[in-house]
PDB file of C-alpha atoms and ligand atoms in Angstrom:
ATOM      1  CA  MET A   1      -5.186  20.266  31.004  1.00 98.00           C
ATOM      2  CA  LYS A   2      -6.671  19.492  27.627  1.00 98.00           C
ATOM      3  CA  THR A   3      -9.362  16.826  27.304  1.00 98.00           C
ATOM      4  CA  PHE A   4      -9.943  14.756  24.174  1.00 98.00           C
ATOM      5  CA  THR A   5     -12.678  12.290  23.376  1.00 98.00           C
ATOM      6  CA  THR A   6     -11.531  11.218  19.916  1.00 98.00           C
ATOM      7  CA  VAL A   7      -8.372   9.461  18.775  1.00 98.00           C
ATOM      8  CA  LYS A   8      -7.871  11.996  16.015  1.00 98.00           C
ATOM      9  CA  GLU A   9      -7.943  15.031  18.297  1.00 98.00           C
ATOM     10  CA  LEU A  10      -5.545  13.427  20.766  1.00 98.00           C
ATOM     11  CA  GLN A  11      -3.129  12.372  18.050  1.00 98.00           C
ATOM     12  CA  ASN A  12      -3.228  15.830  16.456  1.00 98.00           C
ATOM     13  CA  GLU A  13      -2.186  17.291  19.791  1.00 98.00           C
ATOM     14  CA  LEU A  14       0.552  14.704  20.365  1.00 98.00           C
ATOM     15  CA  LYS A  15       1.946  15.347  16.876  1.00 98.00           C
ATOM     16  CA  LYS A  16       2.781  18.879  18.000  1.00 98.00           C
ATOM     17  CA  HIS A  17       5.151  17.438  20.616  1.00 97.00           C
ATOM     18  CA  LYS A  18       7.126  15.046  18.446  1.00 95.00           C
ATOM     19  CA  GLY A  19      10.493  14.151  19.953  1.00 97.00           C
ATOM     20  CA  LYS A  20       9.301  14.837  23.516  1.00 98.00           C
ATOM     21  CA  SER A  21       8.877  12.032  26.024  1.00 98.00           C
ATOM     22  CA  ILE A  22       5.319  10.977  26.797  1.00 98.00           C
ATOM     23  CA  GLY A  23       4.259   9.203  29.969  1.00 99.00           C
ATOM     24  CA  PHE A  24       0.955   7.363  29.801  1.00 99.00           C
ATOM     25  CA  VAL A  25      -1.328   6.272  32.640  1.00 99.00           C
ATOM     26  CA  PRO A  26      -4.325   4.175  31.567  1.00 99.00           C
ATOM     27  CA  THR A  27      -7.195   4.152  34.075  1.00 98.00           C
ATOM     28  CA  MET A  28     -10.877   3.384  34.352  1.00 97.00           C
ATOM     29  CA  GLY A  29     -11.487   6.549  36.361  1.00 97.00           C
ATOM     30  CA  ALA A  30     -12.802   6.769  39.939  1.00 95.00           C
ATOM     31  CA  LEU A  31      -9.373   8.145  40.659  1.00 97.00           C
ATOM     32  CA  HIS A  32      -7.789   7.926  44.095  1.00 96.00           C
ATOM     33  CA  SER A  33      -4.338   8.681  45.526  1.00 96.00           C
ATOM     34  CA  GLY A  34      -3.007   5.423  44.067  1.00 97.00           C
ATOM     35  CA  HIS A  35      -3.705   6.738  40.571  1.00 98.00           C
ATOM     36  CA  ILE A  36      -2.311  10.140  41.445  1.00 98.00           C
ATOM     37  CA  ALA A  37       0.959   8.448  42.516  1.00 98.00           C
ATOM     38  CA  LEU A  38       1.163   6.991  38.986  1.00 98.00           C
ATOM     39  CA  MET A  39       0.570  10.455  37.498  1.00 98.00           C
ATOM     40  CA  LYS A  40       3.214  12.007  39.760  1.00 98.00           C
ATOM     41  CA  ASN A  41       5.796   9.439  38.641  1.00 98.00           C
ATOM     42  CA  SER A  42       4.951  10.090  35.030  1.00 98.00           C
ATOM     43  CA  LEU A  43       5.044  13.872  35.443  1.00 98.00           C
ATOM     44  CA  LYS A  44       8.482  13.631  37.005  1.00 98.00           C
ATOM     45  CA  GLU A  45       9.965  11.396  34.323  1.00 98.00           C
ATOM     46  CA  ASN A  46       8.439  12.721  31.090  1.00 98.00           C
ATOM     47  CA  ASP A  47       7.889  15.960  29.178  1.00 98.00           C
ATOM     48  CA  PHE A  48       4.145  15.270  28.867  1.00 98.00           C
ATOM     49  CA  THR A  49       1.690  13.040  30.679  1.00 99.00           C
ATOM     50  CA  VAL A  50      -1.413  11.522  29.126  1.00 99.00           C
ATOM     51  CA  CYS A  51      -4.062   9.881  31.310  1.00 99.00           C
ATOM     52  CA  SER A  52      -6.886   7.853  29.815  1.00 99.00           C
ATOM     53  CA  ILE A  53     -10.214   7.236  31.493  1.00 98.00           C
ATOM     54  CA  PHE A  54     -12.142   4.439  29.852  1.00 98.00           C
ATOM     55  CA  VAL A  55     -14.314   1.867  31.599  1.00 97.00           C
ATOM     56  CA  ASN A  56     -13.434  -0.995  29.312  1.00 98.00           C
ATOM     57  CA  PRO A  57     -16.443  -3.292  28.848  1.00 97.00           C
ATOM     58  CA  THR A  58     -14.390  -6.193  27.479  1.00 97.00           C
ATOM     59  CA  GLN A  59     -12.544  -6.822  30.739  1.00 96.00           C
ATOM     60  CA  PHE A  60     -15.641  -7.271  32.884  1.00 94.00           C
ATOM     61  CA  ASN A  61     -16.737 -10.870  33.033  1.00 89.00           C
ATOM     62  CA  VAL A  62     -19.755  -9.982  35.175  1.00 89.00           C
ATOM     63  CA  LYS A  63     -22.131  -7.469  33.618  1.00 91.00           C
ATOM     64  CA  SER A  64     -23.361  -6.109  36.984  1.00 89.00           C
ATOM     65  CA  ASP A  65     -19.753  -5.266  37.925  1.00 85.00           C
ATOM     66  CA  LEU A  66     -19.474  -3.170  34.746  1.00 92.00           C
ATOM     67  CA  ASP A  67     -22.781  -1.449  35.478  1.00 92.00           C
ATOM     68  CA  LYS A  68     -21.795  -0.715  39.077  1.00 87.00           C
ATOM     69  CA  TYR A  69     -18.316   0.556  38.245  1.00 88.00           C
ATOM     70  CA  PRO A  70     -18.128   4.155  39.558  1.00 88.00           C
ATOM     71  CA  ARG A  71     -18.134   6.791  36.822  1.00 94.00           C
ATOM     72  CA  THR A  72     -16.956  10.140  38.145  1.00 95.00           C
ATOM     73  CA  LEU A  73     -15.473  11.960  35.137  1.00 97.00           C
ATOM     74  CA  LYS A  74     -15.955  15.485  36.459  1.00 98.00           C
ATOM     75  CA  ALA A  75     -14.285  14.829  39.817  1.00 98.00           C
ATOM     76  CA  ASP A  76     -11.555  12.768  38.107  1.00 98.00           C
ATOM     77  CA  SER A  77     -10.850  15.552  35.672  1.00 98.00           C
ATOM     78  CA  GLU A  78     -10.445  18.030  38.530  1.00 98.00           C
ATOM     79  CA  LYS A  79      -7.985  15.707  40.299  1.00 98.00           C
ATOM     80  CA  LEU A  80      -5.923  15.312  37.133  1.00 98.00           C
ATOM     81  CA  GLN A  81      -5.888  19.028  36.517  1.00 98.00           C
ATOM     82  CA  LYS A  82      -4.696  19.610  40.089  1.00 98.00           C
ATOM     83  CA  ALA A  83      -1.969  16.970  39.729  1.00 98.00           C
ATOM     84  CA  GLY A  84      -0.690  18.754  36.609  1.00 98.00           C
ATOM     85  CA  VAL A  85      -1.555  16.138  33.990  1.00 98.00           C
ATOM     86  CA  ASP A  86      -1.271  17.567  30.476  1.00 98.00           C
ATOM     87  CA  PHE A  87      -3.801  15.560  28.487  1.00 99.00           C
ATOM     88  CA  LEU A  88      -6.869  13.540  29.369  1.00 99.00           C
ATOM     89  CA  PHE A  89      -8.210  11.023  26.870  1.00 99.00           C
ATOM     90  CA  ALA A  90     -11.783   9.989  27.662  1.00 98.00           C
ATOM     91  CA  PRO A  91     -13.188   8.144  24.644  1.00 98.00           C
ATOM     92  CA  SER A  92     -16.542   6.417  24.166  1.00 98.00           C
ATOM     93  CA  VAL A  93     -16.812   2.655  23.630  1.00 97.00           C
ATOM     94  CA  LYS A  94     -17.464   3.282  19.942  1.00 97.00           C
ATOM     95  CA  GLU A  95     -14.375   5.445  19.625  1.00 98.00           C
ATOM     96  CA  MET A  96     -12.190   2.797  21.269  1.00 98.00           C
ATOM     97  CA  TYR A  97     -13.666  -0.103  19.332  1.00 97.00           C
ATOM     98  CA  PRO A  98     -14.781   1.279  15.957  1.00 96.00           C
ATOM     99  CA  LYS A  99     -14.697  -2.194  14.442  1.00 94.00           C
ATOM    100  CA  GLY A 100     -16.552  -3.741  17.367  1.00 92.00           C
ATOM    101  CA  THR A 101     -15.278  -5.250  20.588  1.00 92.00           C
ATOM    102  CA  LYS A 102     -14.460  -8.607  19.015  1.00 91.00           C
ATOM    103  CA  GLU A 103     -11.428  -7.303  17.129  1.00 89.00           C
ATOM    104  CA  THR A 104      -8.389  -8.006  19.247  1.00 90.00           C
ATOM    105  CA  VAL A 105      -4.692  -8.761  19.224  1.00 94.00           C
ATOM    106  CA  LYS A 106      -3.226 -12.242  19.606  1.00 93.00           C
ATOM    107  CA  VAL A 107      -0.496 -12.486  22.231  1.00 96.00           C
ATOM    108  CA  ASN A 108       1.157 -15.563  23.684  1.00 94.00           C
ATOM    109  CA  LEU A 109       0.709 -14.909  27.392  1.00 96.00           C
ATOM    110  CA  LYS A 110       2.558 -18.093  28.339  1.00 96.00           C
ATOM    111  CA  GLY A 111      -0.231 -19.145  30.683  1.00 96.00           C
ATOM    112  CA  LEU A 112       0.148 -16.014  32.862  1.00 98.00           C
ATOM    113  CA  ASP A 113      -3.542 -15.299  32.379  1.00 97.00           C
ATOM    114  CA  LYS A 114      -4.545 -18.733  33.650  1.00 96.00           C
ATOM    115  CA  GLN A 115      -3.107 -18.317  37.175  1.00 96.00           C
ATOM    116  CA  MET A 116      -4.468 -16.407  40.157  1.00 97.00           C
ATOM    117  CA  GLU A 117      -7.223 -14.054  38.941  1.00 96.00           C
ATOM    118  CA  GLY A 118      -7.497 -16.040  35.719  1.00 94.00           C
ATOM    119  CA  GLN A 119      -9.273 -18.889  37.472  1.00 92.00           C
ATOM    120  CA  PHE A 120     -11.994 -16.624  38.809  1.00 93.00           C
ATOM    121  CA  ARG A 121     -12.329 -13.977  36.082  1.00 93.00           C
ATOM    122  CA  PRO A 122     -12.406 -15.800  32.745  1.00 93.00           C
ATOM    123  CA  GLY A 123     -11.704 -13.507  29.796  1.00 93.00           C
ATOM    124  CA  HIS A 124     -10.690 -10.597  32.034  1.00 95.00           C
ATOM    125  CA  PHE A 125      -7.069 -10.388  30.932  1.00 97.00           C
ATOM    126  CA  GLU A 126      -7.904 -10.791  27.266  1.00 96.00           C
ATOM    127  CA  GLY A 127      -9.976  -7.627  27.672  1.00 97.00           C
ATOM    128  CA  VAL A 128      -7.140  -5.846  29.483  1.00 98.00           C
ATOM    129  CA  VAL A 129      -4.607  -6.839  26.810  1.00 98.00           C
ATOM    130  CA  GLN A 130      -6.992  -5.742  24.072  1.00 98.00           C
ATOM    131  CA  VAL A 131      -7.595  -2.293  25.525  1.00 98.00           C
ATOM    132  CA  VAL A 132      -4.029  -1.565  26.682  1.00 98.00           C
ATOM    133  CA  HIS A 133      -2.693  -2.649  23.281  1.00 98.00           C
ATOM    134  CA  ARG A 134      -5.143  -0.341  21.534  1.00 98.00           C
ATOM    135  CA  LEU A 135      -4.372   2.538  23.884  1.00 98.00           C
ATOM    136  CA  LEU A 136      -0.617   2.108  23.360  1.00 98.00           C
ATOM    137  CA  LYS A 137      -1.129   2.165  19.592  1.00 98.00           C
ATOM    138  CA  ILE A 138      -3.083   5.396  19.946  1.00 98.00           C
ATOM    139  CA  VAL A 139      -0.861   7.247  22.433  1.00 98.00           C
ATOM    140  CA  LYS A 140       2.552   5.764  21.468  1.00 98.00           C
ATOM    141  CA  PRO A 141       4.056   6.703  24.838  1.00 98.00           C
ATOM    142  CA  THR A 142       7.689   6.549  25.872  1.00 98.00           C
ATOM    143  CA  ARG A 143       6.703   5.096  29.245  1.00 99.00           C
ATOM    144  CA  LEU A 144       3.636   3.265  30.513  1.00 99.00           C
ATOM    145  CA  TYR A 145       2.745   3.500  34.221  1.00 99.00           C
ATOM    146  CA  MET A 146       0.920   0.743  36.055  1.00 98.00           C
ATOM    147  CA  GLY A 147       0.371  -0.059  39.720  1.00 98.00           C
ATOM    148  CA  GLN A 148       1.849  -3.008  41.579  1.00 98.00           C
ATOM    149  CA  LYS A 149      -1.530  -3.681  43.184  1.00 98.00           C
ATOM    150  CA  ASP A 150      -2.629  -5.404  39.994  1.00 98.00           C
ATOM    151  CA  PHE A 151       0.395  -7.674  39.989  1.00 98.00           C
ATOM    152  CA  GLN A 152      -0.919 -10.110  37.427  1.00 98.00           C
ATOM    153  CA  GLN A 153      -2.096  -7.279  35.175  1.00 98.00           C
ATOM    154  CA  PHE A 154       1.301  -5.578  34.909  1.00 98.00           C
ATOM    155  CA  THR A 155       3.044  -8.955  34.506  1.00 98.00           C
ATOM    156  CA  ILE A 156       0.769  -9.787  31.582  1.00 98.00           C
ATOM    157  CA  ILE A 157       1.220  -6.356  30.010  1.00 98.00           C
ATOM    158  CA  ALA A 158       5.016  -6.744  30.369  1.00 98.00           C
ATOM    159  CA  GLN A 159       4.710 -10.053  28.514  1.00 98.00           C
ATOM    160  CA  MET A 160       2.572  -8.414  25.806  1.00 98.00           C
ATOM    161  CA  ILE A 161       5.142  -5.634  25.325  1.00 98.00           C
ATOM    162  CA  LYS A 162       7.952  -8.166  25.117  1.00 98.00           C
ATOM    163  CA  SER A 163       6.181 -10.582  22.839  1.00 97.00           C
ATOM    164  CA  LEU A 164       4.975  -7.874  20.395  1.00 98.00           C
ATOM    165  CA  ARG A 165       8.292  -5.999  20.706  1.00 97.00           C
ATOM    166  CA  MET A 166       6.484  -2.775  21.467  1.00 98.00           C
ATOM    167  CA  LYS A 167       8.684   0.254  22.008  1.00 97.00           C
ATOM    168  CA  VAL A 168       7.545   1.354  25.430  1.00 98.00           C
ATOM    169  CA  GLU A 169       9.071   1.139  28.888  1.00 98.00           C
ATOM    170  CA  LEU A 170       6.785  -0.259  31.576  1.00 98.00           C
ATOM    171  CA  VAL A 171       7.154   1.476  34.946  1.00 98.00           C
ATOM    172  CA  VAL A 172       5.540  -0.266  37.927  1.00 98.00           C
ATOM    173  CA  VAL A 173       4.671   1.947  40.871  1.00 98.00           C
ATOM    174  CA  LYS A 174       4.444   0.440  44.351  1.00 97.00           C
ATOM    175  CA  ILE A 175       1.121  -0.152  46.098  1.00 98.00           C
ATOM    176  CA  GLN A 176      -0.394   2.894  47.782  1.00 98.00           C
ATOM    177  CA  ARG A 177      -2.171   2.104  51.039  1.00 98.00           C
ATOM    178  CA  ALA A 178      -4.603   3.823  53.383  1.00 98.00           C
ATOM    179  CA  LYS A 179      -3.218   4.562  56.862  1.00 98.00           C
ATOM    180  CA  ASP A 180      -4.577   1.262  58.172  1.00 98.00           C
ATOM    181  CA  GLY A 181      -2.966  -0.724  55.355  1.00 98.00           C
ATOM    182  CA  LEU A 182      -5.855  -1.264  52.929  1.00 98.00           C
ATOM    183  CA  ALA A 183      -4.539  -1.066  49.362  1.00 98.00           C
ATOM    184  CA  LEU A 184      -6.138   1.878  47.567  1.00 98.00           C
ATOM    185  CA  SER A 185      -8.686   0.793  44.958  1.00 96.00           C
ATOM    186  CA  SER A 186     -11.658   2.325  43.168  1.00 91.00           C
ATOM    187  CA  ARG A 187     -13.755  -0.458  44.657  1.00 90.00           C
ATOM    188  CA  ASN A 188     -13.088   0.581  48.264  1.00 94.00           C
ATOM    189  CA  VAL A 189     -15.838   3.211  48.159  1.00 91.00           C
ATOM    190  CA  ARG A 190     -18.336   0.384  47.744  1.00 91.00           C
ATOM    191  CA  LEU A 191     -17.385  -1.238  51.072  1.00 97.00           C
ATOM    192  CA  THR A 192     -19.969  -0.935  53.826  1.00 98.00           C
ATOM    193  CA  GLU A 193     -18.738   0.643  57.046  1.00 98.00           C
ATOM    194  CA  ALA A 194     -18.560  -2.742  58.771  1.00 97.00           C
ATOM    195  CA  LYS A 195     -16.621  -4.348  55.915  1.00 98.00           C
ATOM    196  CA  ARG A 196     -14.266  -1.378  55.649  1.00 98.00           C
ATOM    197  CA  LYS A 197     -13.465  -1.686  59.333  1.00 98.00           C
ATOM    198  CA  TRP A 198     -12.109  -5.208  58.815  1.00 98.00           C
ATOM    199  CA  ALA A 199     -10.356  -4.568  55.507  1.00 98.00           C
ATOM    200  CA  PRO A 200      -6.862  -4.100  57.048  1.00 98.00           C
ATOM    201  CA  ILE A 201      -6.817  -7.870  57.759  1.00 98.00           C
ATOM    202  CA  ILE A 202      -5.729  -8.334  54.140  1.00 98.00           C
ATOM    203  CA  TYR A 203      -2.530  -6.350  54.598  1.00 98.00           C
ATOM    204  CA  LYS A 204      -2.047  -8.037  57.979  1.00 98.00           C
ATOM    205  CA  ALA A 205      -2.303 -11.470  56.349  1.00 98.00           C
ATOM    206  CA  LEU A 206       0.338 -10.480  53.774  1.00 98.00           C
ATOM    207  CA  LYS A 207       2.678  -9.133  56.444  1.00 98.00           C
ATOM    208  CA  GLU A 208       2.114 -12.258  58.534  1.00 98.00           C
ATOM    209  CA  ALA A 209       3.065 -14.378  55.487  1.00 98.00           C
ATOM    210  CA  LYS A 210       6.327 -12.467  55.156  1.00 98.00           C
ATOM    211  CA  ARG A 211       7.049 -12.855  58.856  1.00 98.00           C
ATOM    212  CA  SER A 212       6.358 -16.604  58.789  1.00 98.00           C
ATOM    213  CA  MET A 213       8.643 -17.440  55.892  1.00 97.00           C
ATOM    214  CA  LYS A 214      11.393 -18.667  58.194  1.00 95.00           C
ATOM    215  CA  SER A 215       9.226 -20.716  60.519  1.00 98.00           C
ATOM    216  CA  LYS A 216       6.429 -22.141  58.351  1.00 98.00           C
ATOM    217  CA  SER A 217       6.076 -24.002  55.057  1.00 98.00           C
ATOM    218  CA  VAL A 218       4.471 -22.371  52.013  1.00 98.00           C
ATOM    219  CA  ALA A 219       1.346 -24.520  52.447  1.00 98.00           C
ATOM    220  CA  GLU A 220       1.073 -23.629  56.155  1.00 98.00           C
ATOM    221  CA  VAL A 221       1.364 -19.918  55.428  1.00 98.00           C
ATOM    222  CA  GLU A 222      -1.339 -20.129  52.750  1.00 98.00           C
ATOM    223  CA  GLU A 223      -3.665 -22.149  54.985  1.00 98.00           C
ATOM    224  CA  ASN A 224      -3.182 -19.809  57.889  1.00 98.00           C
ATOM    225  CA  ALA A 225      -3.923 -16.741  55.742  1.00 98.00           C
ATOM    226  CA  MET A 226      -7.056 -18.332  54.245  1.00 98.00           C
ATOM    227  CA  LYS A 227      -8.298 -19.098  57.763  1.00 98.00           C
ATOM    228  CA  ASN A 228      -7.669 -15.575  59.065  1.00 98.00           C
ATOM    229  CA  LEU A 229      -9.145 -13.859  56.005  1.00 98.00           C
ATOM    230  CA  GLY A 230     -12.394 -15.773  56.423  1.00 98.00           C
ATOM    231  CA  LYS A 231     -12.885 -14.801  60.068  1.00 98.00           C
ATOM    232  CA  PRO A 232     -14.764 -11.468  59.925  1.00 97.00           C
ATOM    233  CA  ARG A 233     -18.467 -11.713  59.111  1.00 96.00           C
ATOM    234  CA  GLY A 234     -19.058 -11.509  55.355  1.00 97.00           C
ATOM    235  CA  TYR A 235     -15.384 -11.997  54.494  1.00 98.00           C
ATOM    236  CA  GLU A 236     -14.570 -14.822  52.117  1.00 98.00           C
ATOM    237  CA  PRO A 237     -11.102 -15.273  50.673  1.00 98.00           C
ATOM    238  CA  GLU A 238     -11.104 -16.619  47.114  1.00 97.00           C
ATOM    239  CA  TYR A 239      -7.411 -17.408  47.144  1.00 98.00           C
ATOM    240  CA  PHE A 240      -4.241 -16.641  49.012  1.00 98.00           C
ATOM    241  CA  THR A 241      -1.421 -18.027  46.970  1.00 98.00           C
ATOM    242  CA  ILE A 242       2.342 -17.864  47.006  1.00 98.00           C
ATOM    243  CA  VAL A 243       3.781 -17.768  43.526  1.00 98.00           C
ATOM    244  CA  ASP A 244       6.879 -17.256  41.445  1.00 98.00           C
ATOM    245  CA  GLY A 245       6.732 -13.580  40.474  1.00 98.00           C
ATOM    246  CA  TYR A 246       7.810 -14.249  36.879  1.00 98.00           C
ATOM    247  CA  THR A 247       5.552 -17.166  35.903  1.00 98.00           C
ATOM    248  CA  LEU A 248       2.836 -16.590  38.550  1.00 98.00           C
ATOM    249  CA  LYS A 249       2.840 -20.340  39.139  1.00 98.00           C
ATOM    250  CA  PRO A 250       2.387 -21.510  42.734  1.00 98.00           C
ATOM    251  CA  ILE A 251       5.553 -22.571  44.483  1.00 98.00           C
ATOM    252  CA  GLU A 252       5.821 -25.418  46.991  1.00 98.00           C
ATOM    253  CA  ASN A 253       9.032 -24.479  48.810  1.00 98.00           C
ATOM    254  CA  TRP A 254      10.457 -21.093  49.640  1.00 98.00           C
ATOM    255  CA  ASP A 255      13.610 -21.956  47.695  1.00 97.00           C
ATOM    256  CA  ASP A 256      11.716 -22.780  44.493  1.00 97.00           C
ATOM    257  CA  SER A 257      12.096 -19.178  43.308  1.00 98.00           C
ATOM    258  CA  ASP A 258      14.207 -16.080  43.910  1.00 97.00           C
ATOM    259  CA  TYR A 259      11.185 -13.840  43.273  1.00 98.00           C
ATOM    260  CA  VAL A 260       8.367 -14.855  45.611  1.00 98.00           C
ATOM    261  CA  VAL A 261       5.043 -13.053  45.753  1.00 98.00           C
ATOM    262  CA  ALA A 262       1.973 -13.584  47.931  1.00 98.00           C
ATOM    263  CA  ALA A 263      -1.261 -12.636  46.185  1.00 98.00           C
ATOM    264  CA  THR A 264      -4.818 -12.691  47.397  1.00 98.00           C
ATOM    265  CA  ALA A 265      -8.414 -11.950  46.428  1.00 98.00           C
ATOM    266  CA  VAL A 266     -11.015 -11.562  49.131  1.00 98.00           C
ATOM    267  CA  TRP A 267     -14.737 -10.946  48.997  1.00 98.00           C
ATOM    268  CA  ALA A 268     -15.696  -8.336  51.574  1.00 98.00           C
ATOM    269  CA  GLY A 269     -19.459  -8.643  51.295  1.00 98.00           C
ATOM    270  CA  LYS A 270     -20.209  -7.840  47.663  1.00 93.00           C
ATOM    271  CA  VAL A 271     -16.854  -6.186  46.972  1.00 93.00           C
ATOM    272  CA  ARG A 272     -13.896  -8.161  45.678  1.00 94.00           C
ATOM    273  CA  LEU A 273     -10.555  -6.847  46.930  1.00 97.00           C
ATOM    274  CA  ILE A 274      -7.133  -7.902  45.694  1.00 98.00           C
ATOM    275  CA  ASP A 275      -3.721  -7.277  47.174  1.00 98.00           C
ATOM    276  CA  ASN A 276      -0.196  -8.671  47.066  1.00 98.00           C
ATOM    277  CA  MET A 277       3.251  -8.426  48.595  1.00 98.00           C
ATOM    278  CA  ILE A 278       6.690  -9.282  47.291  1.00 98.00           C
ATOM    279  CA  LEU A 279       8.063 -11.661  49.921  1.00 98.00           C
ATOM    280  CA  LYS A 280      11.482 -12.211  48.386  1.00 98.00           C
ATOM    281  CA  GLN A 281      13.330 -10.734  45.414  1.00 97.00           C
ATOM    282  CA  SER A 282      17.011 -11.240  44.810  1.00 89.00           C
TER     283      SER A 282
HETATM  284  O1  PAF B   1      -6.158  -1.235  35.946  1.00 67.20           O
HETATM  285  C1  PAF B   1      -7.080  -0.690  35.298  1.00 67.20           C
HETATM  286  O2  PAF B   1      -7.692   0.293  35.715  1.00 67.20           O
HETATM  287  C2  PAF B   1      -7.462  -1.267  33.954  1.00 67.20           C
HETATM  288  O3  PAF B   1      -7.388  -2.664  33.960  1.00 67.20           O
HETATM  289  C3  PAF B   1      -6.698  -0.678  32.769  1.00 67.20           C
HETATM  290  C4  PAF B   1      -5.212  -0.998  32.851  1.00 67.20           C
HETATM  291  C5  PAF B   1      -6.890   0.821  32.734  1.00 67.20           C
HETATM  292  C6  PAF B   1      -7.223  -1.260  31.465  1.00 67.20           C
HETATM  293  O4  PAF B   1      -8.572  -0.979  31.288  1.00 67.20           O
END
């Protein structure tokens, strides 16, 4: 695997492979099996795979979260090498934002950024759009790989691609879970032992929502999940919402949409976990 820290070096390498398909997996490092599943998909479907590791400061609305974000470049690099990734792009903040972090792209997100996470993480998705747009301009991949765990993130990036008519295919890879059901995330390593023990309740709440679709109303399912997610000590659900998977707007009745998704964010002590499940898609 070749590693590049500058745009120029990476592009010089990619120029050598003109006409070949390029799969691209953007990450912020602290790689786990969820990321590796994205790499594996890309490796299977493209001639070359590029992974980026860049802890993007513009998507953190809380400075302490940015400071605490795990940075494990050496271990990450070894995992990528083992997976068979061709190129790693690990730029500095200055390299990514040579004109400063304020320069960004304007995209009509059709209110997608205002739902779910948007209410609790102001500015977060603007930062994600800014960095993914810049990365796509640099790498110019054939396919972009993102995880379903960040449901709102991939929905927003799909809207960006559509609205800017970018020539890239977005591939969404299903959520990877630990044996007990916890969705894999770079934040999981920050859970205390006690909080980790209870973490499967999130997946349980999602499965319970799916099971209850026939017998309970949308509001009842949401209420029930909020109650259960707040039971363990130190657990505090921020939201558990059932939405239309295209607009991310809350639905009131199960028949309001043919693409129904349950999404949740839960504080487990000081760690914020998110998860989701597609309840219906026809
Ligand atoms: O999902 C992430 O890790 C990040 O939001 C992304 C897509 C790499 C942009 O910084």
